[in-house]
Coordinates of N, CA and C in Angstrom, one line a residue:
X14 N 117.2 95.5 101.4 CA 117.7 96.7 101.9 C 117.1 97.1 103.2
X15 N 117.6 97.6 103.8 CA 117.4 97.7 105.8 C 117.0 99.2 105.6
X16 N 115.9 99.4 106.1 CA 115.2 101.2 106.5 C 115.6 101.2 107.8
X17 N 115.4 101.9 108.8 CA 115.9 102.7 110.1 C 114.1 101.8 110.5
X18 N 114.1 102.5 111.7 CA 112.5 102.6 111.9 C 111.9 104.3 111.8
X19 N 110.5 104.1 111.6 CA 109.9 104.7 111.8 C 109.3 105.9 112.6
X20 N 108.8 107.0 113.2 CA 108.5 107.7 114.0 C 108.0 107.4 115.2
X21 N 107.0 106.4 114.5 CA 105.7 106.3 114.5 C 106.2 104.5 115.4
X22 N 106.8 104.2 114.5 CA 106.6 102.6 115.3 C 107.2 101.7 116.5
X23 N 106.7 101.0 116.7 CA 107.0 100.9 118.8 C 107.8 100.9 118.9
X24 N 107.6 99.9 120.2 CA 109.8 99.8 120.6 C 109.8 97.9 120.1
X25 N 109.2 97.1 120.0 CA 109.6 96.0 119.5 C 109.6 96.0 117.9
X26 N 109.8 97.5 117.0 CA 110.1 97.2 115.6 C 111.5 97.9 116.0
X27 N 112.8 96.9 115.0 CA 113.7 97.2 115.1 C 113.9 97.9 113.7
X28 N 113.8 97.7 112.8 CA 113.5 97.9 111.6 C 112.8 97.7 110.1
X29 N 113.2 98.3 109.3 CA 112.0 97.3 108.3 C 113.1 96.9 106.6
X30 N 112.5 96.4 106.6 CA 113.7 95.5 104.8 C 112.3 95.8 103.6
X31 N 113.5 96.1 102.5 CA 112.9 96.3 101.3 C 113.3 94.9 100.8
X32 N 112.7 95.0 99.6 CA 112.7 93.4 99.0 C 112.5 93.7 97.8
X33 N 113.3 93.9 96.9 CA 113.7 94.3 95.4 C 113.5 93.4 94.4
X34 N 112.6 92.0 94.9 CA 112.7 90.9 94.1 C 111.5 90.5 93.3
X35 N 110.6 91.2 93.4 CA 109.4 91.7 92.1 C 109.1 92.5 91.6
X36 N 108.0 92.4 90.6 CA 107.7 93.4 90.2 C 106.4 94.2 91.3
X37 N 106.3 95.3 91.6 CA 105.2 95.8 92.4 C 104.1 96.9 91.7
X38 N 103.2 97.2 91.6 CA 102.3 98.4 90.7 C 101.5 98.6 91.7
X39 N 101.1 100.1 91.7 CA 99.9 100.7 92.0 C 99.1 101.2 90.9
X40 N 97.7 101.7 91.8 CA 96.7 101.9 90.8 C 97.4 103.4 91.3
X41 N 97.2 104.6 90.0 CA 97.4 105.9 90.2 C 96.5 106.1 91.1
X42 N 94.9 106.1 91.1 CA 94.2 106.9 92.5 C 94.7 106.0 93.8
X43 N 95.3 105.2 93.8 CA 95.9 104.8 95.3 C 97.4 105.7 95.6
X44 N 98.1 105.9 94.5 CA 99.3 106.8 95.1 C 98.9 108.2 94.8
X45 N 97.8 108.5 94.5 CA 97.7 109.7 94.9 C 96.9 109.9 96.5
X46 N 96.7 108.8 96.6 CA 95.6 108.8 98.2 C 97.0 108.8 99.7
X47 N 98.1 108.2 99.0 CA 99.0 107.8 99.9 C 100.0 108.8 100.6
X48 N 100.8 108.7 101.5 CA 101.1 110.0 102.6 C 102.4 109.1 103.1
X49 N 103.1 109.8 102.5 CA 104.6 109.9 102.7 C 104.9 109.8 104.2
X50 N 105.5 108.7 104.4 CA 105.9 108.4 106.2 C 107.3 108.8 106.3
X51 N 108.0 108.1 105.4 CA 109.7 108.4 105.6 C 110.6 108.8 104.5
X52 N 111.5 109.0 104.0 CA 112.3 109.2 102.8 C 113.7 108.6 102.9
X53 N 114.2 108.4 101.6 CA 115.4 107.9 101.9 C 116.3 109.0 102.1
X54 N 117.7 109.2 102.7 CA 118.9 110.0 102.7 C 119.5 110.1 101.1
X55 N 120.1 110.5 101.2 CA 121.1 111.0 100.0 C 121.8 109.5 99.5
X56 N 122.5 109.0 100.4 CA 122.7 107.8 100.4 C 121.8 106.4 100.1
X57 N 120.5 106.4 100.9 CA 120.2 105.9 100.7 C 119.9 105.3 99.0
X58 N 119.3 106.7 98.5 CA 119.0 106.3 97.0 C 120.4 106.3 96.2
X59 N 121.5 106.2 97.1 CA 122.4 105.8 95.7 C 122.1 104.6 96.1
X60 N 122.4 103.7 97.3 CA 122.6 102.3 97.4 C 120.7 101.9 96.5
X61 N 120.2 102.0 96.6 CA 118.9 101.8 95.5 C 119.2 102.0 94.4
X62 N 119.4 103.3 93.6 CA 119.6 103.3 92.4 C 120.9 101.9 91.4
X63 N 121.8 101.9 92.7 CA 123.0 101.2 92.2 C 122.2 99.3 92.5
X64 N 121.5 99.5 93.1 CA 120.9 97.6 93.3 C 119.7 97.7 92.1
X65 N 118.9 98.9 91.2 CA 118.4 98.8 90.5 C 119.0 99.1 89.0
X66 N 120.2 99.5 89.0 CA 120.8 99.3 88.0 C 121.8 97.5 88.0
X67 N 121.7 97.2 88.8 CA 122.4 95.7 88.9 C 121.1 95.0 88.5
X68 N 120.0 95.1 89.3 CA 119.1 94.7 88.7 C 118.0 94.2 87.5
X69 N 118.3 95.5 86.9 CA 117.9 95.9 85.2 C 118.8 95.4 84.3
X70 N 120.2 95.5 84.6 CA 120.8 95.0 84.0 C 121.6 93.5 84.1
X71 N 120.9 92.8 84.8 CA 121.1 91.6 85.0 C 120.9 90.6 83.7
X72 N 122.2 90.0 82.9 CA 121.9 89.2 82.4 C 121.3 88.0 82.2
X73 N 120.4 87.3 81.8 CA 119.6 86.0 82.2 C 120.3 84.5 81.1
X74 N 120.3 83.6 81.6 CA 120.4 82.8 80.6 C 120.5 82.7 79.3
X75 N 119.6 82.9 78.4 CA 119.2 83.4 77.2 C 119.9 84.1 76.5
X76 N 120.3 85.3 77.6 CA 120.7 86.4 77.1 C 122.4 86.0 76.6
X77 N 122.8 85.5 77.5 CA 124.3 84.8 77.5 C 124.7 84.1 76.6
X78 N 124.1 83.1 76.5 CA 123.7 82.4 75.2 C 123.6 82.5 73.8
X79 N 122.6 84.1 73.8 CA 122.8 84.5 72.6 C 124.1 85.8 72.4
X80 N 124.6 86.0 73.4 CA 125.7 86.8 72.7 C 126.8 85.8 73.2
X81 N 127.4 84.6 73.2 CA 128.4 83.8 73.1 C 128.4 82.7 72.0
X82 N 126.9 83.1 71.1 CA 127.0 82.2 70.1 C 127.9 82.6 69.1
X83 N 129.0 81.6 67.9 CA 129.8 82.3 67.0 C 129.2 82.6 65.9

């Protein structure tokens, strides 16, 4: 997923990409240490919500397998 740039960042960042393809954790005293740079639009978090519900609900192998058995 493509962010805009930043306020803050030069003129050779064009923009920055999210990468939806692990799992990521914080420790709680690190996001409570952490300071909010940008936010998504309105839009934004639907196109997120809708790649995280494709996501979650991504069937795997296994899973296929076991609901096409007779």
């Amino acid at each position: 997923m493509y962010l805009p740039r930043f306020k803050g960042d030069g003129p050779g960042i064009l923009g920055h990409a999210i990468d939806f393809d692990g799992i990521a954790q914080v420790l709680l005293e690190d996001l409570l240490l952490a300071a909010r740079l940008a936010s998504l639009s309105l839009v934004g978090w639907r196109v997120f919500g809708s790649l995280l519900r494709n996501i979650m609900a991504r069937a795997g192998d296994d899973e296929v397998r076991l609901r096409t058995m007779p």
